[in-house]
Amino acid sequence: MNRRNFIKSSLLVAMTSTLPRVILAATPSAGFDYELIVAPADVNIVSGGSTPALCFNGGYPAPVIRAKQHQPVRIRVINKLNEPTTIHWHGMRIPIAMDGVPFLSQPPIMPGETFDYEFTPPDAGSFWYHPHMNSVEQLGKGLVGALIVDEAEKPDFDEDLVLCMKNWHIKDDGSFTALTTPQNAFRMGTPGRVMTINGQIHPTYEVPASGAIRVRFLNVDNTLLYQVNSTDPQAQILAIDGNPIAQPIALTEHAVGPGMRLDLGVIAPSKVGETVTFKHKGKPMVTIKAVASQFKDRSLPKLPLNPIPAPDLDNAETIKFAFEWNANITPIEKDGEVSYNFWTMNRRSWEGMSKGHIPDPLATLERGKTYIFELSNLTQYHHPIHIHGHTFTVLSSNKKAITPFHTDTVLLGQNETVLAALVADNPGRWMYHCHIIEHLKTGFMSFVEVT
């Protein structure tokens, strides 16, 4: 055991009680790395009473699934809800059969049924998982979890904090408020009342003084865009949406929309008891506190870049996508229910799908070809545009200077147009939508097909 590992092991016992609250995965079935049991469970978020949530393995936060780059991972999902579900592995470039979209890539997991997922992550970084059925309720009530893919050669950080950001739609007694209303779905979405990190309100985690700390923020919220900043002016942005950036940059304030992730690097304070706090719009979210260690003169490890295919921009085809409000009169269904469709992609609201009924794709892409998506937000609200199975290379914006970077979720501001390239190298029918869940459920969803 080298000196640094000895120091780490010596600190482990002292720091165990202050690490992020984590639920262990159930004992997996033979041949599986993880087993996720999807079922209702009461959780404690506020002091006034328990919350009747939907959970993985009986609690919140969900188990942190850790896989390794280029190595297969097998996950068994058991549905103990009274409704169907699936699991989507957000940000992962994996085969279509493992993508977790009902009817488009797999049959729904019916109550009492089991589904086995197996894939080999090509990319390392911070990802997450969630259902793609009854999304407002299933995600809103707690079915969200972190998926961390460790690098093939893991960087030598002294602590790795996985922090899921979620606003809960609950009252002071723990009971749920409305997860959505038509008035809010038509605008920015319905905000929650209680801001949490890993299910706790402004927690403090102890880290080794002067240690190199990796801080992973994952926005698993249905609605809220977080503006992340820090009391440490030396905090560095290391990765955006699971993808390391070539040259880390100083964190001033970074927008993290629903579905998006942000990896930061900080050197912990050298003085025991000193703290660094991360905030959203001036409101503290989480604090790290230095405890005794023997580290000194540490620097932040460099993250290796992911093997994202380079787009052939000289031979790329440009496809225009316009995102707008649906100005039509809201239709009434035969049963008298109102069908709320507020959002359109190229003047088309998502029609829904079922077994034997898959709508036409929004675009058909030729396998192996480079495309430039011209993403135009023609509304006054921001939209995090997420594509499954692929990674965008963001090229430019009409609103701000862009240093090209890789992402699976492009955040569009008011009246912003962004050019984002991708290599259509993963065959299948890939969901393509706004990740504000109420927008997704009211028309802002479609799919592209790679032939």
XYZ file of C-alpha atoms in Angstrom:
451
model
C 0.000 0.000 0.000
C 1.499 3.327 -1.034
C 1.456 6.388 1.203
C -1.529 8.048 -0.468
C -3.647 4.909 -0.312
C -2.688 4.470 3.339
C -3.847 8.015 4.095
C -7.088 7.383 2.182
C -7.831 4.200 4.128
C -7.044 5.926 7.432
C -9.516 8.687 6.634
C -12.259 6.339 5.479
C -13.606 5.396 8.895
C -13.663 9.009 10.092
C -15.503 10.211 6.983
C -17.996 7.382 6.489
C -20.853 9.085 8.344
C -20.554 12.231 6.242
C -20.357 10.715 2.761
C -23.356 11.185 0.422
C -26.323 9.089 1.494
C -26.309 6.018 -0.760
C -28.684 3.076 -1.014
C -26.925 -0.208 -1.783
C -28.138 -2.244 -4.738
C -30.011 -5.420 -3.921
C -27.979 -8.628 -3.914
C -27.871 -9.329 -7.646
C -29.081 -12.508 -9.236
C -26.372 -14.855 -10.493
C -24.663 -13.433 -13.561
C -25.712 -9.826 -12.882
C -23.740 -6.880 -11.532
C -26.789 -5.067 -10.160
C -30.424 -5.749 -9.427
C -32.914 -2.876 -9.332
C -36.307 -3.445 -7.713
C -38.833 -0.796 -8.752
C -41.529 -0.364 -6.103
C -43.376 2.175 -3.924
C -41.644 3.143 -0.660
C -41.939 5.833 1.966
C -38.913 8.152 2.182
C -37.957 10.959 4.548
C -37.189 14.219 2.757
C -38.693 16.786 5.168
C -38.974 16.557 8.946
C -42.762 16.966 8.953
C -43.589 13.509 7.638
C -42.735 10.758 5.188
C -43.261 10.958 1.434
C -44.994 8.134 -0.512
C -42.370 7.864 -3.233
C -41.539 5.466 -6.049
C -38.074 4.035 -5.500
C -35.310 1.774 -6.637
C -34.459 -0.812 -3.967
C -36.618 0.698 -1.261
C -35.253 4.197 -0.803
C -33.952 7.478 -2.130
C -31.384 8.246 -3.425
C -31.304 5.300 -5.791
C -28.286 3.003 -5.893
C -25.272 4.551 -7.581
C -24.482 2.109 -10.373
C -20.772 2.040 -11.173
C -19.608 0.507 -14.419
C -16.222 0.614 -16.121
C -15.391 1.936 -19.549
C -15.103 -0.808 -22.210
C -16.320 -3.504 -19.788
C -19.821 -5.055 -19.930
C -22.316 -4.416 -17.156
C -25.465 -6.501 -16.559
C -28.433 -5.055 -14.669
C -31.640 -6.912 -13.837
C -34.763 -4.760 -13.333
C -37.768 -6.155 -11.441
C -41.019 -4.185 -11.710
C -43.101 -4.224 -8.521
C -45.186 -1.191 -9.458
C -48.841 -1.512 -10.399
C -48.052 -0.052 -13.841
C -45.528 -0.653 -16.652
C -42.075 0.876 -16.617
C -38.722 0.795 -18.425
C -35.208 2.076 -17.684
C -33.386 4.493 -19.981
C -29.625 4.925 -19.494
C -29.341 8.648 -20.136
C -26.329 9.735 -22.204
C -25.121 6.231 -23.040
C -24.120 5.289 -26.597
C -25.401 1.737 -26.389
C -27.394 -0.633 -28.671
C -30.992 0.339 -29.349
C -32.371 -2.792 -27.657
C -30.966 -1.519 -24.340
C -32.176 2.096 -24.629
C -35.317 1.662 -22.536
C -37.976 3.444 -24.618
C -41.255 1.477 -24.619
C -42.335 0.120 -28.024
C -39.564 1.996 -29.836
C -36.732 -0.128 -28.447
C -38.258 -2.667 -26.033
C -41.624 -3.866 -24.716
C -42.752 -2.223 -21.473
C -41.792 -4.079 -18.300
C -45.217 -5.042 -17.009
C -46.052 -5.351 -13.284
C -44.365 -8.433 -11.898
C -42.066 -8.799 -14.900
C -38.282 -8.684 -15.156
C -36.074 -7.181 -17.862
C -32.334 -7.682 -18.214
C -30.125 -4.888 -19.533
C -26.592 -5.548 -20.715
C -24.272 -3.095 -22.433
C -20.617 -2.087 -22.664
C -20.062 1.649 -22.054
C -17.740 3.186 -24.658
C -17.538 6.449 -22.716
C -16.539 7.236 -19.136
C -18.245 9.912 -17.085
C -21.360 10.945 -15.183
C -24.624 9.528 -16.538
C -27.967 8.584 -14.995
C -30.963 6.317 -15.330
C -34.743 6.753 -15.213
C -37.980 5.296 -16.640
C -39.432 6.418 -19.957
C -43.068 5.649 -19.053
C -45.532 7.828 -17.158
C -42.498 10.084 -16.849
C -43.980 13.006 -14.939
C -45.021 10.749 -12.067
C -42.363 8.045 -12.143
C -39.436 10.491 -12.293
C -41.170 13.117 -10.186
C -41.785 10.664 -7.349
C -38.221 9.418 -7.167
C -37.298 6.942 -9.917
C -34.008 8.606 -10.827
C -30.462 7.410 -10.140
C -26.800 7.996 -10.964
C -24.823 5.810 -13.365
C -21.079 6.436 -13.072
C -18.749 4.941 -15.667
C -15.196 4.897 -14.363
C -12.373 5.537 -16.787
C -10.387 2.581 -18.107
C -7.472 4.175 -16.251
C -9.124 5.920 -13.319
C -7.792 9.412 -12.438
C -6.317 9.738 -8.947
C -8.860 11.885 -7.095
C -8.906 11.799 -3.299
C -12.701 11.918 -3.129
C -15.450 11.456 -5.720
C -18.811 12.982 -4.755
C -21.925 11.975 -6.728
C -24.601 14.621 -6.135
C -28.113 14.272 -7.590
C -30.007 17.586 -7.688
C -33.785 17.269 -7.331
C -36.582 19.592 -6.254
C -39.366 17.619 -4.599
C -43.012 18.532 -5.165
C -43.958 18.049 -1.519
C -45.580 19.954 1.323
C -44.128 20.413 4.802
C -45.877 17.215 5.913
C -44.210 15.193 3.134
C -47.306 14.744 0.978
C -47.079 15.504 -2.729
C -48.242 18.687 -4.383
C -49.232 18.660 -8.070
C -46.410 17.361 -10.232
C -47.761 19.253 -13.224
C -50.470 21.719 -14.203
C -51.471 22.704 -17.743
C -50.702 26.356 -17.033
C -47.125 25.530 -16.051
C -46.567 22.840 -18.693
C -47.384 25.490 -21.288
C -44.595 27.641 -19.857
C -41.483 26.586 -17.948
C -42.870 23.580 -16.099
C -44.108 23.088 -12.545
C -41.340 23.738 -9.998
C -40.907 21.702 -6.841
C -40.795 23.245 -3.374
C -37.913 21.466 -1.639
C -34.412 21.593 -3.156
C -32.292 18.569 -2.272
C -28.927 16.972 -2.913
C -29.199 13.179 -2.695
C -32.528 13.633 -0.910
C -31.110 15.975 1.759
C -31.577 19.718 2.213
C -28.176 21.473 2.044
C -26.032 18.578 3.287
C -22.374 18.922 4.307
C -19.839 16.277 3.273
C -16.384 15.940 4.769
C -13.401 15.666 2.420
C -9.657 15.410 3.099
C -7.981 18.786 3.562
C -5.944 19.809 0.483
C -7.305 16.763 -1.356
C -8.179 16.702 -5.048
C -11.978 16.397 -5.108
C -14.202 15.437 -8.049
C -17.703 16.846 -7.620
C -20.332 15.403 -9.969
C -23.604 17.334 -10.211
C -26.461 15.471 -11.930
C -29.713 17.291 -12.630
C -32.334 14.559 -12.196
C -35.153 17.089 -11.763
C -38.273 17.164 -13.953
C -38.192 20.907 -14.450
C -35.593 23.082 -12.763
C -32.580 24.629 -14.474
C -29.813 24.983 -11.887
C -27.307 27.836 -12.073
C -24.318 26.257 -10.327
C -21.619 28.412 -8.779
C -19.115 28.049 -5.955
C -17.546 30.012 -3.129
C -14.191 28.660 -4.352
C -12.921 30.865 -7.211
C -10.461 28.113 -8.173
C -13.161 25.510 -8.903
C -12.708 24.063 -12.386
C -15.154 22.608 -14.916
C -13.731 19.218 -15.912
C -16.588 17.624 -17.870
C -19.958 18.587 -19.316
C -22.734 15.992 -19.587
C -20.370 13.090 -19.029
C -17.756 14.262 -21.523
C -14.422 15.722 -20.364
C -13.431 18.982 -21.989
C -9.971 19.264 -23.516
C -8.969 22.230 -21.363
C -10.639 22.695 -17.946
C -12.070 26.160 -17.361
C -12.809 28.164 -14.242
C -16.344 27.867 -12.885
C -18.128 31.188 -12.673
C -21.732 30.099 -13.122
C -22.875 27.176 -15.233
C -26.424 26.362 -16.323
C -27.393 22.713 -15.787
C -30.787 21.935 -17.291
C -32.894 18.837 -16.571
C -30.993 15.741 -17.681
C -27.648 17.530 -17.774
C -24.513 16.909 -15.684
C -21.482 18.896 -14.589
C -18.188 17.524 -13.258
C -16.125 19.966 -11.212
C -12.662 19.702 -9.744
C -11.664 21.486 -6.528
C -8.698 21.377 -4.214
C -10.182 21.135 -0.729
C -9.258 23.847 1.798
C -5.948 23.182 3.505
C -7.206 24.280 6.917
C -9.331 21.796 8.861
C -12.891 23.046 9.294
C -12.861 25.371 6.296
C -15.592 24.872 3.721
C -16.557 25.310 0.091
C -20.245 25.789 -0.740
C -21.927 25.217 -4.086
C -24.995 27.317 -4.768
C -27.933 27.741 -7.107
C -28.778 31.399 -7.689
C -27.195 32.312 -4.353
C -29.008 29.591 -2.410
C -26.688 26.990 -0.827
C -27.130 23.481 -2.209
C -24.234 21.524 -0.726
C -21.095 22.209 1.318
C -17.837 20.311 1.547
C -15.791 20.603 4.747
C -12.091 19.865 5.167
C -11.031 17.276 7.735
C -7.547 16.252 8.807
C -5.263 14.748 6.172
C -1.624 14.747 5.139
C -2.189 15.826 1.559
C -0.369 18.902 0.308
C 0.642 20.412 -3.010
C -2.051 18.417 -4.809
C -3.189 19.289 -8.323
C -6.316 18.192 -10.166
C -5.904 15.033 -12.268
C -6.588 15.363 -15.986
C -9.533 13.444 -17.403
C -8.958 11.437 -20.595
C -11.243 12.392 -23.484
C -14.006 10.041 -24.582
C -13.775 8.325 -27.991
C -16.499 10.431 -29.617
C -16.370 10.042 -33.430
C -15.145 13.209 -35.136
C -17.789 14.714 -37.427
C -16.916 15.157 -41.093
C -18.051 18.757 -41.306
C -16.941 19.261 -44.914
C -19.391 16.607 -46.093
C -22.115 17.070 -43.504
C -25.788 17.480 -44.302
C -27.657 20.158 -42.355
C -31.136 19.411 -41.017
C -33.211 22.235 -39.525
C -35.316 21.697 -36.426
C -37.649 24.429 -35.186
C -39.083 24.194 -31.677
C -42.285 26.201 -31.176
C -45.529 26.501 -29.286
C -48.563 24.713 -30.650
C -51.112 27.463 -31.206
C -53.980 25.125 -32.107
C -57.108 24.827 -30.017
C -56.579 22.084 -27.442
C -58.526 19.016 -28.672
C -61.107 17.107 -26.655
C -60.896 13.317 -26.851
C -63.945 11.061 -27.320
C -64.024 10.287 -23.603
C -64.220 14.003 -22.796
C -60.629 14.278 -21.581
C -58.543 17.192 -22.772
C -55.453 16.286 -24.816
C -52.824 18.848 -23.929
C -50.333 19.417 -26.754
C -48.443 22.656 -26.238
C -45.131 22.092 -28.033
C -44.008 21.190 -31.544
C -40.870 19.988 -33.311
C -40.989 21.162 -36.937
C -44.682 21.976 -36.406
C -45.455 18.475 -35.217
C -46.552 17.430 -31.737
C -45.746 13.913 -30.591
C -48.609 11.613 -31.499
C -47.793 8.929 -28.947
C -47.102 5.299 -29.778
C -48.146 1.814 -28.812
C -47.517 -1.767 -29.830
C -48.030 -1.944 -33.577
C -48.286 1.839 -33.924
C -45.022 3.754 -34.307
C -45.307 7.230 -35.898
C -42.988 8.298 -38.694
C -39.554 9.557 -37.626
C -38.860 13.271 -37.572
C -35.782 12.594 -39.701
C -34.097 9.585 -41.272
C -30.307 9.474 -41.096
C -27.899 7.386 -43.145
C -25.616 5.259 -41.016
C -22.047 6.538 -40.860
C -22.895 9.983 -42.246
C -22.303 13.294 -40.458
C -25.238 15.619 -39.881
C -25.414 19.143 -38.537
C -28.609 19.734 -36.572
C -29.682 23.378 -36.704
C -31.603 23.625 -33.436
C -33.799 26.718 -33.284
C -35.695 27.580 -30.113
C -38.447 29.934 -31.232
C -39.934 30.313 -27.758
C -39.193 32.509 -24.748
C -38.307 29.530 -22.525
C -35.155 27.429 -22.350
C -35.180 23.822 -23.566
C -32.595 21.084 -22.901
C -32.698 19.068 -26.143
C -31.660 15.444 -25.554
C -30.869 12.796 -28.155
C -30.594 9.100 -27.356
C -27.790 6.818 -28.506
C -25.520 9.540 -29.866
C -23.381 12.460 -28.759
C -23.539 15.947 -30.247
C -20.514 18.098 -30.953
C -21.802 21.614 -30.255
C -20.291 23.974 -32.823
C -21.808 27.436 -32.506
C -24.628 29.615 -31.185
C -26.225 32.831 -32.338
C -26.309 34.037 -28.715
C -22.853 33.302 -27.275
C -19.334 32.253 -28.129
C -18.890 28.471 -28.184
C -15.748 26.435 -27.751
C -16.836 23.135 -29.360
C -17.689 20.456 -26.810
C -19.484 17.104 -26.644
C -22.884 16.555 -25.044
C -26.042 14.485 -25.285
C -28.251 17.393 -24.110
C -28.034 20.827 -25.751
C -29.445 23.676 -23.661
C -31.200 26.255 -25.843
C -31.990 29.681 -24.424
C -34.732 32.058 -25.505
C -34.695 32.483 -29.316
C -31.325 30.727 -29.495
C -30.126 28.733 -32.502
C -27.320 26.219 -32.046
C -25.463 24.141 -34.611
C -24.648 20.667 -33.293
C -22.993 17.914 -35.335
C -23.249 14.166 -34.885
C -22.055 11.047 -36.654
C -25.059 8.780 -37.179
C -23.141 5.616 -36.346
C -25.639 3.833 -34.083
C -28.508 2.153 -35.981
C -31.992 2.289 -34.550
C -34.952 4.538 -33.739
C -33.657 7.095 -31.243
C -35.850 9.267 -29.070
C -35.201 12.987 -29.435
C -36.919 15.425 -27.063
C -36.888 18.279 -24.582
C -35.898 16.984 -21.143
C -38.271 19.247 -19.246
C -40.598 16.341 -18.576
C -43.836 18.306 -18.839
C -42.751 19.580 -22.253
C -41.962 16.021 -23.356
C -45.422 14.876 -22.229
C -47.203 17.739 -24.022
C -45.806 17.294 -27.518
C -42.071 18.081 -27.377
C -40.832 14.634 -28.374
C -40.123 12.620 -31.484
C -37.438 10.305 -32.793
C -34.845 10.082 -35.532
C -34.078 6.838 -37.305
C -30.565 5.749 -38.270
C -30.919 3.241 -41.096
